Amino acid sequence: GCDAGVLLDNDLPSIDSEKNARPNQNSIRGFELIDKIKDAVDKACPGPVVSCADILAITARDSVVELGGPSWSVSLGRRDARTADRNGAENLPSSFADLPELIKTFSDKGFTTKEMVVLSGSHSVGVARCVLFRDQLYNGTNVDLLVASERKSKCPSNGGDDNLSSIDHQSPNRFGNNYFQALTNRRGLLHSDQELFNGGSTDDIARVYSKDSQKFYTDFANAMIKLGNLNPLTGNEGEIRKNCKRLN
C-alpha cells in the first residue's frame, strides 16, 4: 500500500524494516532525498500536515514528468503507517518471474494484465544489479546477442553482483515507450521484462505501446492513479510522521 512503510528504519523492536526485504536490499535508494523534501515541506507547512506517503506519491509523479513522461492528478490525504510490512515487501514482483506469475502477482492486488504491462513501463528509467539479470544475460533464450555482449562487460558470469546496468539500453534517462521498443527487439534486461514480449498473451499489448507513446502515457497515468490509491491510510488511521524514518 501507499503508506510510506518502506521509509521506516529498524529503530523499534516492533518494526522489521521493508528496506531489509530481499527485493529491496542493496536496491531501493534515495531516502535522503525524501528527507530533504520532508524538511522543506514541513518548514512551509508546519504541523506536520503533509504525510510521507503523500510525498512519495507526488515525487513519483514529478520524477516521471521531469524525465519527459506524462503527468497525472495525485489524490492527497494519505497517512503514514505505524509499522512496516516486510512480509508484504517480500512479495514484490520478482525479476526472475515468468509471465503467469507476473499476471497473478498483479491480479492479487486488483490490477489487470494490461495494467501490469503498462506499469512495467516504469523500467524505461533506472538501473538493476548484475545479480538480477545475469541469468537472463547468459542463459536467456530471447536475447539480442549484440546488446547482451555489451552488457556482459558490466556483468561477468561470476562476481560483480552489485554492478549496475541501465534497464533501458537505448535511452536510460528518458521516460518513454523506448522500454517497449527494446522488448520487441529482444533487449529486455530482466527476465521479467522480456517475458512481456516472448510469444505470450501480452505480446500485443507491448507491441501497441512500442508504437504509440501517447497510448502508453495515457494508460500509464491511469494505472499510477490506481496504484497510488492502493490501500491508503486515511482519516484517523496511522499518523503524519515528523521524520519519515521513524514513528512520532
PDB file of C-alpha atoms in Angstrom, residues 20-242:
ATOM      1  CA  ASN A  20      15.690  -5.354   4.509  1.00  0.00           C
ATOM      2  CA  ALA A  21      13.280  -7.305   2.292  1.00  0.00           C
ATOM      3  CA  ARG A  22      15.070  -9.273  -0.419  1.00  0.00           C
ATOM      4  CA  PRO A  23      13.720  -7.225  -3.352  1.00  0.00           C
ATOM      5  CA  ASN A  24      14.801  -4.000  -1.613  1.00  0.00           C
ATOM      6  CA  GLN A  25      18.223  -4.856  -0.165  1.00  0.00           C
ATOM      7  CA  ASN A  26      21.041  -3.025  -1.959  1.00  0.00           C
ATOM      8  CA  SER A  27      18.437  -1.832  -4.434  1.00  0.00           C
ATOM      9  CA  ILE A  28      15.951   0.747  -3.206  1.00  0.00           C
ATOM     10  CA  ARG A  29      17.603   4.100  -2.564  1.00  0.00           C
ATOM     11  CA  GLY A  30      17.028   7.861  -2.494  1.00  0.00           C
ATOM     12  CA  PHE A  31      15.835   8.030   1.107  1.00  0.00           C
ATOM     13  CA  GLU A  32      17.988  11.089   1.817  1.00  0.00           C
ATOM     14  CA  LEU A  33      16.173  12.991  -0.947  1.00  0.00           C
ATOM     15  CA  ILE A  34      12.802  12.218   0.636  1.00  0.00           C
ATOM     16  CA  ASP A  35      14.183  13.514   3.961  1.00  0.00           C
ATOM     17  CA  LYS A  36      15.190  16.798   2.313  1.00  0.00           C
ATOM     18  CA  ILE A  37      11.781  17.190   0.708  1.00  0.00           C
ATOM     19  CA  LYS A  38      10.049  16.412   4.012  1.00  0.00           C
ATOM     20  CA  ASP A  39      12.122  19.076   5.821  1.00  0.00           C
ATOM     21  CA  ALA A  40      11.318  21.684   3.187  1.00  0.00           C
ATOM     22  CA  VAL A  41       7.596  20.847   3.168  1.00  0.00           C
ATOM     23  CA  ASP A  42       7.314  20.967   6.953  1.00  0.00           C
ATOM     24  CA  LYS A  43       9.004  24.376   7.043  1.00  0.00           C
ATOM     25  CA  ALA A  44       6.445  25.664   4.563  1.00  0.00           C
ATOM     26  CA  CYS A  45       3.509  23.853   6.204  1.00  0.00           C
ATOM     27  CA  PRO A  46       4.287  23.444   9.934  1.00  0.00           C
ATOM     28  CA  GLY A  47       2.430  20.775  11.814  1.00  0.00           C
ATOM     29  CA  PRO A  48       3.296  18.463  10.190  1.00  0.00           C
ATOM     30  CA  VAL A  49       0.337  18.380   7.806  1.00  0.00           C
ATOM     31  CA  VAL A  50       1.825  16.606   4.775  1.00  0.00           C
ATOM     32  CA  SER A  51       2.444  12.865   5.142  1.00  0.00           C
ATOM     33  CA  CYS A  52       5.493  10.985   3.921  1.00  0.00           C
ATOM     34  CA  ALA A  53       3.110   8.772   1.927  1.00  0.00           C
ATOM     35  CA  ASP A  54       1.789  11.787   0.011  1.00  0.00           C
ATOM     36  CA  ILE A  55       5.345  12.982  -0.593  1.00  0.00           C
ATOM     37  CA  LEU A  56       6.202   9.606  -2.139  1.00  0.00           C
ATOM     38  CA  ALA A  57       3.141   9.719  -4.393  1.00  0.00           C
ATOM     39  CA  ILE A  58       3.912  13.258  -5.554  1.00  0.00           C
ATOM     40  CA  THR A  59       7.612  12.652  -6.136  1.00  0.00           C
ATOM     41  CA  ALA A  60       6.802   9.542  -8.191  1.00  0.00           C
ATOM     42  CA  ARG A  61       4.655  11.693 -10.479  1.00  0.00           C
ATOM     43  CA  ASP A  62       7.081  14.625 -10.606  1.00  0.00           C
ATOM     44  CA  SER A  63      10.047  12.371 -11.349  1.00  0.00           C
ATOM     45  CA  VAL A  64       8.243  10.913 -14.365  1.00  0.00           C
ATOM     46  CA  VAL A  65       7.384  14.417 -15.597  1.00  0.00           C
ATOM     47  CA  GLU A  66      10.976  15.641 -15.163  1.00  0.00           C
ATOM     48  CA  LEU A  67      12.181  12.740 -17.311  1.00  0.00           C
ATOM     49  CA  GLY A  68       9.795  13.566 -20.152  1.00  0.00           C
ATOM     50  CA  GLY A  69       6.846  11.371 -19.215  1.00  0.00           C
ATOM     51  CA  PRO A  70       3.170  12.106 -18.548  1.00  0.00           C
ATOM     52  CA  SER A  71       1.587  13.880 -15.605  1.00  0.00           C
ATOM     53  CA  TRP A  72      -1.481  12.851 -13.620  1.00  0.00           C
ATOM     54  CA  SER A  73      -3.575  14.108 -10.729  1.00  0.00           C
ATOM     55  CA  VAL A  74      -2.382  12.816  -7.368  1.00  0.00           C
ATOM     56  CA  SER A  75      -5.062  12.424  -4.722  1.00  0.00           C
ATOM     57  CA  LEU A  76      -3.807  13.631  -1.342  1.00  0.00           C
ATOM     58  CA  GLY A  77      -4.712  12.889   2.253  1.00  0.00           C
ATOM     59  CA  ARG A  78      -2.823   9.632   2.811  1.00  0.00           C
ATOM     60  CA  ARG A  79      -1.477   8.996   6.292  1.00  0.00           C
ATOM     61  CA  ASP A  80       1.679   7.147   7.277  1.00  0.00           C
ATOM     62  CA  ALA A  81       1.788   3.592   8.599  1.00  0.00           C
ATOM     63  CA  ARG A  82       2.826   2.996  12.193  1.00  0.00           C
ATOM     64  CA  THR A  83       4.576  -0.209  11.204  1.00  0.00           C
ATOM     65  CA  ALA A  84       6.427  -1.765   8.290  1.00  0.00           C
ATOM     66  CA  ASP A  85       5.257  -4.764   6.284  1.00  0.00           C
ATOM     67  CA  ARG A  86       8.394  -6.697   5.414  1.00  0.00           C
ATOM     68  CA  ASN A  87       6.375  -9.806   4.510  1.00  0.00           C
ATOM     69  CA  GLY A  88       4.413  -7.752   2.006  1.00  0.00           C
ATOM     70  CA  ALA A  89       7.618  -6.347   0.557  1.00  0.00           C
ATOM     71  CA  GLU A  90       8.963  -9.871   0.136  1.00  0.00           C
ATOM     72  CA  ASN A  91       6.111 -10.484  -2.301  1.00  0.00           C
ATOM     73  CA  LEU A  92       7.013  -7.728  -4.722  1.00  0.00           C
ATOM     74  CA  PRO A  93       7.151  -8.916  -8.362  1.00  0.00           C
ATOM     75  CA  SER A  94      10.384 -10.822  -8.968  1.00  0.00           C
ATOM     76  CA  SER A  95      12.826 -10.028 -11.769  1.00  0.00           C
ATOM     77  CA  PHE A  96      13.043 -13.808 -12.335  1.00  0.00           C
ATOM     78  CA  ALA A  97       9.274 -14.305 -12.670  1.00  0.00           C
ATOM     79  CA  ASP A  98       7.636 -15.886 -15.695  1.00  0.00           C
ATOM     80  CA  LEU A  99       4.571 -14.280 -17.265  1.00  0.00           C
ATOM     81  CA  PRO A 100       1.893 -16.300 -15.383  1.00  0.00           C
ATOM     82  CA  GLU A 101       3.477 -15.365 -12.042  1.00  0.00           C
ATOM     83  CA  LEU A 102       3.624 -11.683 -13.010  1.00  0.00           C
ATOM     84  CA  ILE A 103      -0.016 -11.698 -14.049  1.00  0.00           C
ATOM     85  CA  LYS A 104      -1.055 -13.381 -10.793  1.00  0.00           C
ATOM     86  CA  THR A 105       1.029 -11.066  -8.593  1.00  0.00           C
ATOM     87  CA  PHE A 106      -0.688  -8.002 -10.031  1.00  0.00           C
ATOM     88  CA  SER A 107      -4.096  -9.653 -10.207  1.00  0.00           C
ATOM     89  CA  ASP A 108      -3.902 -10.448  -6.493  1.00  0.00           C
ATOM     90  CA  LYS A 109      -3.723  -6.680  -5.898  1.00  0.00           C
ATOM     91  CA  GLY A 110      -6.604  -5.917  -8.241  1.00  0.00           C
ATOM     92  CA  PHE A 111      -4.653  -4.989 -11.382  1.00  0.00           C
ATOM     93  CA  THR A 112      -5.433  -6.248 -14.866  1.00  0.00           C
ATOM     94  CA  THR A 113      -2.866  -7.828 -17.150  1.00  0.00           C
ATOM     95  CA  LYS A 114      -2.841  -4.665 -19.252  1.00  0.00           C
ATOM     96  CA  GLU A 115      -2.164  -2.551 -16.149  1.00  0.00           C
ATOM     97  CA  MET A 116       0.656  -4.903 -15.205  1.00  0.00           C
ATOM     98  CA  VAL A 117       2.265  -4.405 -18.614  1.00  0.00           C
ATOM     99  CA  VAL A 118       1.899  -0.628 -18.635  1.00  0.00           C
ATOM    100  CA  LEU A 119       3.241  -0.242 -15.079  1.00  0.00           C
ATOM    101  CA  SER A 120       6.270  -2.287 -16.121  1.00  0.00           C
ATOM    102  CA  GLY A 121       6.998   0.622 -18.451  1.00  0.00           C
ATOM    103  CA  SER A 122       8.434   2.430 -15.422  1.00  0.00           C
ATOM    104  CA  HIS A 123      11.528   0.369 -16.232  1.00  0.00           C
ATOM    105  CA  SER A 124      12.229   2.782 -19.054  1.00  0.00           C
ATOM    106  CA  VAL A 125      14.373   4.520 -16.413  1.00  0.00           C
ATOM    107  CA  GLY A 126      16.508   3.181 -13.590  1.00  0.00           C
ATOM    108  CA  VAL A 127      19.225   0.601 -13.102  1.00  0.00           C
ATOM    109  CA  ALA A 128      19.447  -3.018 -11.968  1.00  0.00           C
ATOM    110  CA  ARG A 129      22.097  -5.068 -10.189  1.00  0.00           C
ATOM    111  CA  CYS A 130      24.024  -7.690 -12.117  1.00  0.00           C
ATOM    112  CA  VAL A 131      22.796 -10.466  -9.826  1.00  0.00           C
ATOM    113  CA  LEU A 132      19.247  -9.756 -11.004  1.00  0.00           C
ATOM    114  CA  PHE A 133      19.906 -10.066 -14.724  1.00  0.00           C
ATOM    115  CA  ARG A 134      22.956 -12.357 -15.023  1.00  0.00           C
ATOM    116  CA  ASP A 135      20.930 -15.479 -15.763  1.00  0.00           C
ATOM    117  CA  GLN A 136      18.883 -13.699 -18.424  1.00  0.00           C
ATOM    118  CA  LEU A 137      22.081 -12.341 -19.974  1.00  0.00           C
ATOM    119  CA  TYR A 138      23.922 -15.666 -20.170  1.00  0.00           C
ATOM    120  CA  ASN A 139      21.106 -18.214 -20.352  1.00  0.00           C
ATOM    121  CA  GLY A 140      18.087 -16.351 -21.723  1.00  0.00           C
ATOM    122  CA  THR A 141      16.560 -17.736 -24.908  1.00  0.00           C
ATOM    123  CA  ASN A 142      15.018 -14.483 -26.157  1.00  0.00           C
ATOM    124  CA  VAL A 143      18.012 -12.131 -26.049  1.00  0.00           C
ATOM    125  CA  ASP A 144      19.608  -9.853 -28.624  1.00  0.00           C
ATOM    126  CA  LEU A 145      23.180 -11.177 -28.745  1.00  0.00           C
ATOM    127  CA  LEU A 146      24.847  -7.857 -29.635  1.00  0.00           C
ATOM    128  CA  VAL A 147      23.365  -5.937 -26.707  1.00  0.00           C
ATOM    129  CA  ALA A 148      23.943  -8.923 -24.411  1.00  0.00           C
ATOM    130  CA  SER A 149      27.617  -8.939 -25.384  1.00  0.00           C
ATOM    131  CA  GLU A 150      27.952  -5.254 -24.464  1.00  0.00           C
ATOM    132  CA  ARG A 151      26.264  -5.772 -21.123  1.00  0.00           C
ATOM    133  CA  LYS A 152      28.440  -8.725 -20.182  1.00  0.00           C
ATOM    134  CA  SER A 153      31.353  -6.312 -19.729  1.00  0.00           C
ATOM    135  CA  LYS A 154      29.489  -4.911 -16.691  1.00  0.00           C
ATOM    136  CA  CYS A 155      28.150  -8.240 -15.500  1.00  0.00           C
ATOM    137  CA  PRO A 156      30.635 -11.143 -15.607  1.00  0.00           C
ATOM    138  CA  SER A 157      29.412 -14.711 -15.282  1.00  0.00           C
ATOM    139  CA  ASN A 158      30.951 -14.787 -11.800  1.00  0.00           C
ATOM    140  CA  GLY A 159      31.311 -11.877  -9.381  1.00  0.00           C
ATOM    141  CA  GLY A 160      30.240  -8.271  -9.721  1.00  0.00           C
ATOM    142  CA  ASP A 161      26.808  -8.922  -8.238  1.00  0.00           C
ATOM    143  CA  ASP A 162      26.307  -5.253  -7.340  1.00  0.00           C
ATOM    144  CA  ASN A 163      27.482  -3.859 -10.689  1.00  0.00           C
ATOM    145  CA  LEU A 164      24.740  -1.681 -12.141  1.00  0.00           C
ATOM    146  CA  SER A 165      23.382  -1.502 -15.662  1.00  0.00           C
ATOM    147  CA  SER A 166      20.638   0.698 -17.095  1.00  0.00           C
ATOM    148  CA  ILE A 167      17.419  -1.247 -17.502  1.00  0.00           C
ATOM    149  CA  ASP A 168      16.765   0.522 -20.790  1.00  0.00           C
ATOM    150  CA  HIS A 169      19.771   0.320 -23.086  1.00  0.00           C
ATOM    151  CA  GLN A 170      18.563   2.879 -25.611  1.00  0.00           C
ATOM    152  CA  SER A 171      17.782   5.987 -23.537  1.00  0.00           C
ATOM    153  CA  PRO A 172      18.210   5.269 -19.824  1.00  0.00           C
ATOM    154  CA  ASN A 173      17.470   8.816 -18.640  1.00  0.00           C
ATOM    155  CA  ARG A 174      14.269   9.422 -20.604  1.00  0.00           C
ATOM    156  CA  PHE A 175      10.837   8.185 -19.627  1.00  0.00           C
ATOM    157  CA  GLY A 176       9.101   6.881 -22.725  1.00  0.00           C
ATOM    158  CA  ASN A 177       7.967   3.915 -24.747  1.00  0.00           C
ATOM    159  CA  ASN A 178      11.606   3.072 -25.532  1.00  0.00           C
ATOM    160  CA  TYR A 179      11.263   0.289 -22.942  1.00  0.00           C
ATOM    161  CA  PHE A 180       8.650  -1.474 -25.057  1.00  0.00           C
ATOM    162  CA  GLN A 181      10.631  -0.888 -28.240  1.00  0.00           C
ATOM    163  CA  ALA A 182      13.523  -2.668 -26.539  1.00  0.00           C
ATOM    164  CA  LEU A 183      11.294  -5.632 -25.642  1.00  0.00           C
ATOM    165  CA  THR A 184      10.150  -6.063 -29.242  1.00  0.00           C
ATOM    166  CA  ASN A 185      13.835  -6.178 -30.229  1.00  0.00           C
ATOM    167  CA  ARG A 186      14.659  -8.792 -27.539  1.00  0.00           C
ATOM    168  CA  ARG A 187      16.637  -6.279 -25.467  1.00  0.00           C
ATOM    169  CA  GLY A 188      14.853  -6.568 -22.129  1.00  0.00           C
ATOM    170  CA  LEU A 189      17.409  -6.593 -19.321  1.00  0.00           C
ATOM    171  CA  LEU A 190      15.448  -8.557 -16.737  1.00  0.00           C
ATOM    172  CA  HIS A 191      13.821 -11.912 -17.390  1.00  0.00           C
ATOM    173  CA  SER A 192      10.526 -10.460 -16.121  1.00  0.00           C
ATOM    174  CA  ASP A 193      10.827  -7.626 -18.647  1.00  0.00           C
ATOM    175  CA  GLN A 194      11.345  -9.825 -21.683  1.00  0.00           C
ATOM    176  CA  GLU A 195       8.536 -12.135 -20.559  1.00  0.00           C
ATOM    177  CA  LEU A 196       6.134  -9.362 -21.597  1.00  0.00           C
ATOM    178  CA  PHE A 197       7.170  -9.968 -25.209  1.00  0.00           C
ATOM    179  CA  ASN A 198       8.031 -13.615 -25.542  1.00  0.00           C
ATOM    180  CA  GLY A 199       5.279 -15.265 -27.549  1.00  0.00           C
ATOM    181  CA  GLY A 200       2.704 -14.950 -24.776  1.00  0.00           C
ATOM    182  CA  SER A 201      -0.598 -13.229 -24.105  1.00  0.00           C
ATOM    183  CA  THR A 202       0.956  -9.793 -23.518  1.00  0.00           C
ATOM    184  CA  ASP A 203       2.840  -9.512 -26.815  1.00  0.00           C
ATOM    185  CA  ASP A 204       0.127  -7.452 -28.495  1.00  0.00           C
ATOM    186  CA  ILE A 205      -0.090  -5.028 -25.564  1.00  0.00           C
ATOM    187  CA  ALA A 206       3.675  -4.464 -25.555  1.00  0.00           C
ATOM    188  CA  ARG A 207       3.665  -4.051 -29.332  1.00  0.00           C
ATOM    189  CA  VAL A 208       0.973  -1.350 -29.175  1.00  0.00           C
ATOM    190  CA  TYR A 209       2.905   0.611 -26.555  1.00  0.00           C
ATOM    191  CA  SER A 210       6.121   0.292 -28.566  1.00  0.00           C
ATOM    192  CA  LYS A 211       4.432   2.062 -31.480  1.00  0.00           C
ATOM    193  CA  ASP A 212       2.162   4.544 -29.676  1.00  0.00           C
ATOM    194  CA  SER A 213       3.823   6.612 -26.961  1.00  0.00           C
ATOM    195  CA  GLN A 214       0.666   8.636 -26.280  1.00  0.00           C
ATOM    196  CA  LYS A 215      -1.321   5.474 -25.637  1.00  0.00           C
ATOM    197  CA  PHE A 216       1.397   4.337 -23.239  1.00  0.00           C
ATOM    198  CA  TYR A 217       1.391   7.712 -21.443  1.00  0.00           C
ATOM    199  CA  THR A 218      -2.391   7.763 -21.028  1.00  0.00           C
ATOM    200  CA  ASP A 219      -2.620   4.190 -19.756  1.00  0.00           C
ATOM    201  CA  PHE A 220       0.414   4.599 -17.505  1.00  0.00           C
ATOM    202  CA  ALA A 221      -1.010   7.710 -15.861  1.00  0.00           C
ATOM    203  CA  ASN A 222      -4.333   5.966 -15.176  1.00  0.00           C
ATOM    204  CA  ALA A 223      -2.575   2.901 -13.756  1.00  0.00           C
ATOM    205  CA  MET A 224      -0.409   5.079 -11.494  1.00  0.00           C
ATOM    206  CA  ILE A 225      -3.510   6.782 -10.101  1.00  0.00           C
ATOM    207  CA  LYS A 226      -4.882   3.335  -9.278  1.00  0.00           C
ATOM    208  CA  LEU A 227      -1.554   2.266  -7.769  1.00  0.00           C
ATOM    209  CA  GLY A 228      -1.403   5.409  -5.616  1.00  0.00           C
ATOM    210  CA  ASN A 229      -4.838   4.570  -4.255  1.00  0.00           C
ATOM    211  CA  LEU A 230      -3.899   1.033  -3.215  1.00  0.00           C
ATOM    212  CA  ASN A 231      -4.990   0.593   0.413  1.00  0.00           C
ATOM    213  CA  PRO A 232      -4.137   4.117   1.635  1.00  0.00           C
ATOM    214  CA  LEU A 233      -4.497   5.020   5.293  1.00  0.00           C
ATOM    215  CA  THR A 234      -6.949   7.893   5.771  1.00  0.00           C
ATOM    216  CA  GLY A 235      -8.974   9.619   8.472  1.00  0.00           C
ATOM    217  CA  ASN A 236      -7.687   8.636  11.896  1.00  0.00           C
ATOM    218  CA  GLU A 237      -5.630   5.702  10.624  1.00  0.00           C
ATOM    219  CA  GLY A 238      -1.854   5.828  11.011  1.00  0.00           C
ATOM    220  CA  GLU A 239      -0.186   9.170  11.626  1.00  0.00           C
ATOM    221  CA  ILE A 240       1.570  12.025   9.853  1.00  0.00           C
ATOM    222  CA  ARG A 241       5.226  11.474  10.647  1.00  0.00           C
ATOM    223  CA  LYS A 242       7.541  14.299  11.615  1.00  0.00           C
TER     224      LYS A 242
END
